[in-house]
């Protein structure tokens, strides 16, 4: 590493207590089989047996396809990218830290024609959890992820198209092509803290990992750590916000979290 001196959906099935007619066929929601209930009159109507079996088969297929029950011989449809939050946290290591890696299956192309988001990763102490993202949040639809710990602070990841900030960049954009650290923090800092960053940048650094540069900034007040880089055709802004008490108690852990952000 080189350092250059210079931041459920769910639904419930309610039981139907309506009395069934004598010739009804009832399908059970068992993953392994579909059972039927017939009256003696049904058994006597042998001529209708084939029709009833066909009905049972139809109900079975509907149950399997709608409720998602697996059954041998029934094709499973791959729905592609999944919307919403998808777990990405690892188990804690011996120090109690977990690594989050953006799942490959997570949706979020941020616009028609954009390539899939290149995954990123970072580490947090045990106790940090993913929180819902709202399009009404500061940063809007470009906020890809939020994490929080009530006693330590908040994390957000903004993934924005680089064409917002440069006329043309190749498909493998680099942060240094967008501009120097001063330009980047002046352009994007207000999106993180909601106000002008002039006079709030305490220090900044340029670090390099695996041939990719990362700009790191420390701002206060409010206490804020920002790590910025670029990959593909997007800019990545990883930020941590903490109030005075959180910063006083956990600033070392927060700096370690900020320093852990990487393009996977």
mmCIF file of C-alpha atoms in Angstrom:
data_model
loop_
_atom_site.group_PDB
_atom_site.id
_atom_site.type_symbol
_atom_site.label_atom_id
_atom_site.label_comp_id
_atom_site.label_asym_id
_atom_site.label_seq_id
_atom_site.Cartn_x
_atom_site.Cartn_y
_atom_site.Cartn_z
ATOM 1 C CA UNK A 1 0.000 0.000 0.000
ATOM 2 C CA UNK A 2 1.305 3.381 -0.918
ATOM 3 C CA UNK A 3 0.256 6.496 0.991
ATOM 4 C CA UNK A 4 0.474 9.969 -0.424
ATOM 5 C CA UNK A 5 0.221 12.658 2.221
ATOM 6 C CA UNK A 6 -2.484 15.170 1.760
ATOM 7 C CA UNK A 7 -10.924 10.868 3.722
ATOM 8 C CA UNK A 8 -40.800 -9.441 4.289
ATOM 9 C CA UNK A 9 -43.040 -9.437 2.219
ATOM 10 C CA UNK A 10 -45.043 -12.099 3.357
ATOM 11 C CA UNK A 11 -48.539 -13.224 3.063
ATOM 12 C CA UNK A 12 -50.637 -15.509 5.193
ATOM 13 C CA UNK A 13 -53.049 -18.124 4.020
ATOM 14 C CA UNK A 14 -56.185 -17.958 6.145
ATOM 15 C CA UNK A 15 -58.119 -21.194 6.558
ATOM 16 C CA UNK A 16 -61.376 -21.218 4.667
ATOM 17 C CA UNK A 17 -64.136 -22.359 7.027
ATOM 18 C CA UNK A 18 -66.805 -22.380 4.332
ATOM 19 C CA UNK A 19 -68.634 -25.723 4.101
ATOM 20 C CA UNK A 20 -67.526 -27.684 1.069
ATOM 21 C CA UNK A 21 -70.011 -29.151 -1.406
ATOM 22 C CA UNK A 22 -70.196 -32.927 -1.756
ATOM 23 C CA UNK A 23 -68.088 -33.048 -4.931
ATOM 24 C CA UNK A 24 -65.320 -30.659 -3.875
ATOM 25 C CA UNK A 25 -61.656 -31.443 -4.212
ATOM 26 C CA UNK A 26 -59.392 -30.053 -1.477
ATOM 27 C CA UNK A 27 -55.650 -29.652 -2.112
ATOM 28 C CA UNK A 28 -53.239 -29.601 0.828
ATOM 29 C CA UNK A 29 -50.294 -27.163 0.906
ATOM 30 C CA UNK A 30 -47.712 -29.896 1.490
ATOM 31 C CA UNK A 31 -44.362 -29.559 -0.281
ATOM 32 C CA UNK A 32 -44.297 -33.273 -0.967
ATOM 33 C CA UNK A 33 -47.755 -34.109 -2.174
ATOM 34 C CA UNK A 34 -51.256 -32.893 -2.895
ATOM 35 C CA UNK A 35 -53.944 -34.823 -1.057
ATOM 36 C CA UNK A 36 -57.628 -34.968 -1.955
ATOM 37 C CA UNK A 37 -60.820 -35.503 0.042
ATOM 38 C CA UNK A 38 -63.735 -37.168 -1.689
ATOM 39 C CA UNK A 39 -67.137 -38.278 -0.534
ATOM 40 C CA UNK A 40 -68.626 -41.726 -1.116
ATOM 41 C CA UNK A 41 -70.636 -40.176 -3.919
ATOM 42 C CA UNK A 42 -67.415 -39.164 -5.578
ATOM 43 C CA UNK A 43 -66.096 -42.702 -5.463
ATOM 44 C CA UNK A 44 -69.267 -43.972 -7.116
ATOM 45 C CA UNK A 45 -68.928 -41.481 -9.935
ATOM 46 C CA UNK A 46 -66.126 -43.367 -11.631
ATOM 47 C CA UNK A 47 -66.875 -41.622 -14.888
ATOM 48 C CA UNK A 48 -65.801 -38.329 -13.374
ATOM 49 C CA UNK A 49 -62.616 -39.684 -11.816
ATOM 50 C CA UNK A 50 -60.400 -38.629 -14.694
ATOM 51 C CA UNK A 51 -61.758 -35.124 -14.616
ATOM 52 C CA UNK A 52 -61.199 -34.827 -10.873
ATOM 53 C CA UNK A 53 -57.627 -36.120 -11.172
ATOM 54 C CA UNK A 54 -56.994 -33.463 -13.772
ATOM 55 C CA UNK A 55 -58.313 -30.828 -11.365
ATOM 56 C CA UNK A 56 -56.065 -32.125 -8.601
ATOM 57 C CA UNK A 57 -53.048 -31.994 -10.922
ATOM 58 C CA UNK A 58 -53.911 -28.438 -11.858
ATOM 59 C CA UNK A 59 -54.229 -27.390 -8.226
ATOM 60 C CA UNK A 60 -50.915 -29.082 -7.498
ATOM 61 C CA UNK A 61 -49.136 -27.124 -10.213
ATOM 62 C CA UNK A 62 -50.689 -23.862 -9.021
ATOM 63 C CA UNK A 63 -49.694 -24.586 -5.430
ATOM 64 C CA UNK A 64 -46.143 -25.360 -6.474
ATOM 65 C CA UNK A 65 -45.725 -22.356 -8.733
ATOM 66 C CA UNK A 66 -47.498 -19.767 -6.594
ATOM 67 C CA UNK A 67 -46.426 -20.880 -3.135
ATOM 68 C CA UNK A 68 -42.918 -21.806 -4.216
ATOM 69 C CA UNK A 69 -42.919 -25.402 -3.017
ATOM 70 C CA UNK A 70 -40.220 -27.506 -4.690
ATOM 71 C CA UNK A 71 -41.240 -30.730 -6.389
ATOM 72 C CA UNK A 72 -39.254 -33.105 -8.527
ATOM 73 C CA UNK A 73 -39.926 -32.604 -12.203
ATOM 74 C CA UNK A 74 -41.168 -29.004 -11.809
ATOM 75 C CA UNK A 75 -38.822 -26.390 -13.238
ATOM 76 C CA UNK A 76 -37.665 -23.624 -10.909
ATOM 77 C CA UNK A 77 -37.735 -20.173 -12.488
ATOM 78 C CA UNK A 78 -34.672 -18.012 -11.860
ATOM 79 C CA UNK A 79 -35.961 -14.501 -11.217
ATOM 80 C CA UNK A 80 -32.593 -12.829 -11.714
ATOM 81 C CA UNK A 81 -31.602 -9.810 -9.615
ATOM 82 C CA UNK A 82 -33.405 -9.505 -6.319
ATOM 83 C CA UNK A 83 -34.806 -6.198 -5.124
ATOM 84 C CA UNK A 84 -34.463 -4.807 -1.629
ATOM 85 C CA UNK A 85 -32.095 -5.726 1.156
ATOM 86 C CA UNK A 86 -30.098 -8.942 0.949
ATOM 87 C CA UNK A 87 -27.881 -10.157 3.800
ATOM 88 C CA UNK A 88 -24.184 -9.699 3.088
ATOM 89 C CA UNK A 89 -22.579 -9.801 6.539
ATOM 90 C CA UNK A 90 -20.080 -12.499 7.423
ATOM 91 C CA UNK A 91 -19.850 -14.219 10.773
ATOM 92 C CA UNK A 92 -17.742 -12.278 13.320
ATOM 93 C CA UNK A 93 -14.027 -13.015 13.370
ATOM 94 C CA UNK A 94 -11.983 -13.607 16.511
ATOM 95 C CA UNK A 95 -11.992 -9.843 17.196
ATOM 96 C CA UNK A 96 -15.776 -9.606 16.815
ATOM 97 C CA UNK A 97 -15.665 -7.784 13.462
ATOM 98 C CA UNK A 98 -17.869 -8.674 10.497
ATOM 99 C CA UNK A 99 -17.237 -8.044 6.806
ATOM 100 C CA UNK A 100 -20.047 -6.812 4.575
ATOM 101 C CA UNK A 101 -19.758 -7.528 0.857
ATOM 102 C CA UNK A 102 -22.431 -6.249 -1.509
ATOM 103 C CA UNK A 103 -24.189 -9.398 -2.787
ATOM 104 C CA UNK A 104 -23.897 -10.039 -6.518
ATOM 105 C CA UNK A 105 -27.656 -10.739 -6.609
ATOM 106 C CA UNK A 106 -28.642 -7.389 -5.121
ATOM 107 C CA UNK A 107 -30.502 -5.176 -7.588
ATOM 108 C CA UNK A 108 -29.816 -1.530 -8.204
ATOM 109 C CA UNK A 109 -28.560 -0.446 -11.603
ATOM 110 C CA UNK A 110 -29.221 3.262 -10.976
ATOM 111 C CA UNK A 111 -30.590 3.917 -14.432
ATOM 112 C CA UNK A 112 -31.304 2.237 -17.741
ATOM 113 C CA UNK A 113 -28.187 1.187 -19.612
ATOM 114 C CA UNK A 114 -25.905 1.050 -16.594
ATOM 115 C CA UNK A 115 -23.809 -2.050 -16.031
ATOM 116 C CA UNK A 116 -24.229 -4.025 -12.786
ATOM 117 C CA UNK A 117 -22.709 -2.349 -9.745
ATOM 118 C CA UNK A 118 -19.211 -3.602 -8.975
ATOM 119 C CA UNK A 119 -19.385 -5.043 -5.439
ATOM 120 C CA UNK A 120 -17.728 -3.266 -2.533
ATOM 121 C CA UNK A 121 -16.809 -4.432 0.952
ATOM 122 C CA UNK A 122 -16.083 -3.015 4.402
ATOM 123 C CA UNK A 123 -15.747 -4.241 7.987
ATOM 124 C CA UNK A 124 -17.702 -3.280 11.120
ATOM 125 C CA UNK A 125 -17.658 -4.394 14.746
ATOM 126 C CA UNK A 126 -20.406 -6.759 15.795
ATOM 127 C CA UNK A 127 -23.577 -4.788 16.532
ATOM 128 C CA UNK A 128 -23.836 -2.845 13.263
ATOM 129 C CA UNK A 129 -26.862 -3.738 11.145
ATOM 130 C CA UNK A 130 -28.260 -2.800 7.737
ATOM 131 C CA UNK A 131 -31.132 -0.302 7.867
ATOM 132 C CA UNK A 132 -33.783 0.513 5.234
ATOM 133 C CA UNK A 133 -32.995 3.053 2.528
ATOM 134 C CA UNK A 134 -35.613 5.637 1.586
ATOM 135 C CA UNK A 135 -35.648 7.569 -1.687
ATOM 136 C CA UNK A 136 -36.503 10.603 0.432
ATOM 137 C CA UNK A 137 -33.105 10.389 2.137
ATOM 138 C CA UNK A 138 -30.379 12.893 1.375
ATOM 139 C CA UNK A 139 -28.767 11.416 -1.725
ATOM 140 C CA UNK A 140 -32.048 9.982 -3.045
ATOM 141 C CA UNK A 141 -31.934 6.903 -5.246
ATOM 142 C CA UNK A 142 -28.131 6.964 -5.350
ATOM 143 C CA UNK A 143 -27.894 5.750 -1.754
ATOM 144 C CA UNK A 144 -27.154 2.065 -2.170
ATOM 145 C CA UNK A 145 -26.821 1.034 1.469
ATOM 146 C CA UNK A 146 -27.241 2.204 5.053
ATOM 147 C CA UNK A 147 -25.864 0.708 8.266
ATOM 148 C CA UNK A 148 -26.229 1.905 11.840
ATOM 149 C CA UNK A 149 -25.336 1.242 15.430
ATOM 150 C CA UNK A 150 -27.231 3.426 17.930
ATOM 151 C CA UNK A 151 -24.219 3.759 20.230
ATOM 152 C CA UNK A 152 -21.567 4.298 17.532
ATOM 153 C CA UNK A 153 -22.968 6.062 14.466
ATOM 154 C CA UNK A 154 -24.346 5.710 10.943
ATOM 155 C CA UNK A 155 -22.913 4.521 7.629
ATOM 156 C CA UNK A 156 -24.112 5.261 4.114
ATOM 157 C CA UNK A 157 -22.841 4.225 0.696
ATOM 158 C CA UNK A 158 -23.631 6.455 -2.284
ATOM 159 C CA UNK A 159 -23.092 4.983 -5.754
ATOM 160 C CA UNK A 160 -23.410 7.718 -8.384
ATOM 161 C CA UNK A 161 -22.742 7.819 -12.150
ATOM 162 C CA UNK A 162 -19.417 9.488 -12.870
ATOM 163 C CA UNK A 163 -20.997 11.309 -15.834
ATOM 164 C CA UNK A 164 -22.572 13.605 -13.248
ATOM 165 C CA UNK A 165 -19.119 14.957 -12.576
ATOM 166 C CA UNK A 166 -17.063 14.481 -15.747
ATOM 167 C CA UNK A 167 -17.924 14.807 -19.443
ATOM 168 C CA UNK A 168 -16.370 11.504 -20.389
ATOM 169 C CA UNK A 169 -14.562 8.739 -18.578
ATOM 170 C CA UNK A 170 -13.811 5.203 -19.637
ATOM 171 C CA UNK A 171 -15.840 2.285 -18.333
ATOM 172 C CA UNK A 172 -13.154 1.737 -15.692
ATOM 173 C CA UNK A 173 -13.144 5.181 -14.098
ATOM 174 C CA UNK A 174 -10.538 6.158 -11.517
ATOM 175 C CA UNK A 175 -11.016 8.730 -8.785
ATOM 176 C CA UNK A 176 -7.943 10.695 -9.878
ATOM 177 C CA UNK A 177 -9.557 11.190 -13.313
ATOM 178 C CA UNK A 178 -12.561 12.850 -11.693
ATOM 179 C CA UNK A 179 -10.296 15.320 -9.959
ATOM 180 C CA UNK A 180 -7.989 15.984 -7.006
ATOM 181 C CA UNK A 181 -9.223 15.486 -3.443
ATOM 182 C CA UNK A 182 -10.237 19.146 -3.040
ATOM 183 C CA UNK A 183 -12.537 18.987 -6.052
ATOM 184 C CA UNK A 184 -14.093 15.701 -4.965
ATOM 185 C CA UNK A 185 -14.854 16.742 -1.375
ATOM 186 C CA UNK A 186 -16.210 20.146 -2.434
ATOM 187 C CA UNK A 187 -18.518 18.470 -4.956
ATOM 188 C CA UNK A 188 -19.735 15.522 -2.887
ATOM 189 C CA UNK A 189 -19.271 16.537 0.728
ATOM 190 C CA UNK A 190 -22.507 18.565 0.829
ATOM 191 C CA UNK A 191 -24.436 15.462 -0.287
ATOM 192 C CA UNK A 192 -23.187 13.675 2.824
ATOM 193 C CA UNK A 193 -23.429 16.325 5.551
ATOM 194 C CA UNK A 194 -26.144 18.507 3.995
ATOM 195 C CA UNK A 195 -24.104 21.703 4.009
ATOM 196 C CA UNK A 196 -21.051 23.342 2.494
ATOM 197 C CA UNK A 197 -17.799 21.656 3.535
ATOM 198 C CA UNK A 198 -15.661 24.791 3.366
ATOM 199 C CA UNK A 199 -13.594 25.041 6.539
ATOM 200 C CA UNK A 200 -14.817 21.666 7.798
ATOM 201 C CA UNK A 201 -12.135 19.388 6.307
ATOM 202 C CA UNK A 202 -9.782 18.582 9.176
ATOM 203 C CA UNK A 203 -7.457 16.394 7.129
ATOM 204 C CA UNK A 204 -7.314 14.347 3.938
ATOM 205 C CA UNK A 205 -5.243 11.499 2.578
ATOM 206 C CA UNK A 206 -4.749 9.591 -0.650
ATOM 207 C CA UNK A 207 -4.247 5.850 -0.211
ATOM 208 C CA UNK A 208 -3.798 3.114 -2.761
ATOM 209 C CA UNK A 209 -4.826 -0.533 -2.524
ATOM 210 C CA UNK A 210 -4.436 -3.074 -5.347
ATOM 211 C CA UNK A 211 -3.697 -0.285 -7.810
ATOM 212 C CA UNK A 212 -6.848 1.736 -6.965
ATOM 213 C CA UNK A 213 -6.681 5.123 -5.233
ATOM 214 C CA UNK A 214 -8.989 6.092 -2.382
ATOM 215 C CA UNK A 215 -9.494 9.638 -1.120
ATOM 216 C CA UNK A 216 -10.112 9.814 2.626
ATOM 217 C CA UNK A 217 -11.430 12.845 4.501
ATOM 218 C CA UNK A 218 -12.193 13.749 8.105
ATOM 219 C CA UNK A 219 -14.749 16.506 8.664
ATOM 220 C CA UNK A 220 -16.142 18.105 11.809
ATOM 221 C CA UNK A 221 -18.545 19.177 13.021
ATOM 222 C CA UNK A 222 -20.553 17.063 12.556
ATOM 223 C CA UNK A 223 -17.985 14.295 12.926
ATOM 224 C CA UNK A 224 -17.787 12.663 9.527
ATOM 225 C CA UNK A 225 -15.399 10.297 7.772
ATOM 226 C CA UNK A 226 -15.626 9.943 3.984
ATOM 227 C CA UNK A 227 -13.842 7.481 1.710
ATOM 228 C CA UNK A 228 -14.239 8.089 -2.033
ATOM 229 C CA UNK A 229 -13.161 6.046 -5.036
ATOM 230 C CA UNK A 230 -14.355 5.172 -8.542
ATOM 231 C CA UNK A 231 -14.827 1.914 -10.431
ATOM 232 C CA UNK A 232 -16.645 0.910 -13.609
ATOM 233 C CA UNK A 233 -18.718 3.945 -14.537
ATOM 234 C CA UNK A 234 -19.552 4.958 -10.973
ATOM 235 C CA UNK A 235 -18.270 6.985 -8.061
ATOM 236 C CA UNK A 236 -18.428 5.358 -4.609
ATOM 237 C CA UNK A 237 -18.833 7.513 -1.479
ATOM 238 C CA UNK A 238 -18.548 5.660 1.824
ATOM 239 C CA UNK A 239 -19.374 7.910 4.788
ATOM 240 C CA UNK A 240 -19.651 7.572 8.562
ATOM 241 C CA UNK A 241 -21.516 10.128 10.685
ATOM 242 C CA UNK A 242 -21.249 10.303 14.487
ATOM 243 C CA UNK A 243 -22.425 12.727 17.147
ATOM 244 C CA UNK A 244 -20.066 14.136 19.756
ATOM 245 C CA UNK A 245 -20.515 11.350 22.307
ATOM 246 C CA UNK A 246 -20.255 8.600 19.680
ATOM 247 C CA UNK A 247 -17.082 10.137 18.305
ATOM 248 C CA UNK A 248 -15.529 10.555 21.750
ATOM 249 C CA UNK A 249 -16.098 6.905 22.644
ATOM 250 C CA UNK A 250 -15.604 5.170 19.296
ATOM 251 C CA UNK A 251 -13.470 7.360 17.008
ATOM 252 C CA UNK A 252 -10.752 4.706 16.682
ATOM 253 C CA UNK A 253 -13.256 2.038 15.608
ATOM 254 C CA UNK A 254 -14.929 4.484 13.220
ATOM 255 C CA UNK A 255 -11.608 5.337 11.577
ATOM 256 C CA UNK A 256 -10.878 1.639 11.189
ATOM 257 C CA UNK A 257 -14.275 1.134 9.506
ATOM 258 C CA UNK A 258 -13.627 4.022 7.096
ATOM 259 C CA UNK A 259 -10.190 2.653 6.247
ATOM 260 C CA UNK A 260 -11.633 -0.813 5.489
ATOM 261 C CA UNK A 261 -13.746 0.247 2.500
ATOM 262 C CA UNK A 262 -12.658 -1.463 -0.723
ATOM 263 C CA UNK A 263 -13.952 -2.199 -4.194
ATOM 264 C CA UNK A 264 -14.257 -5.989 -4.037
#
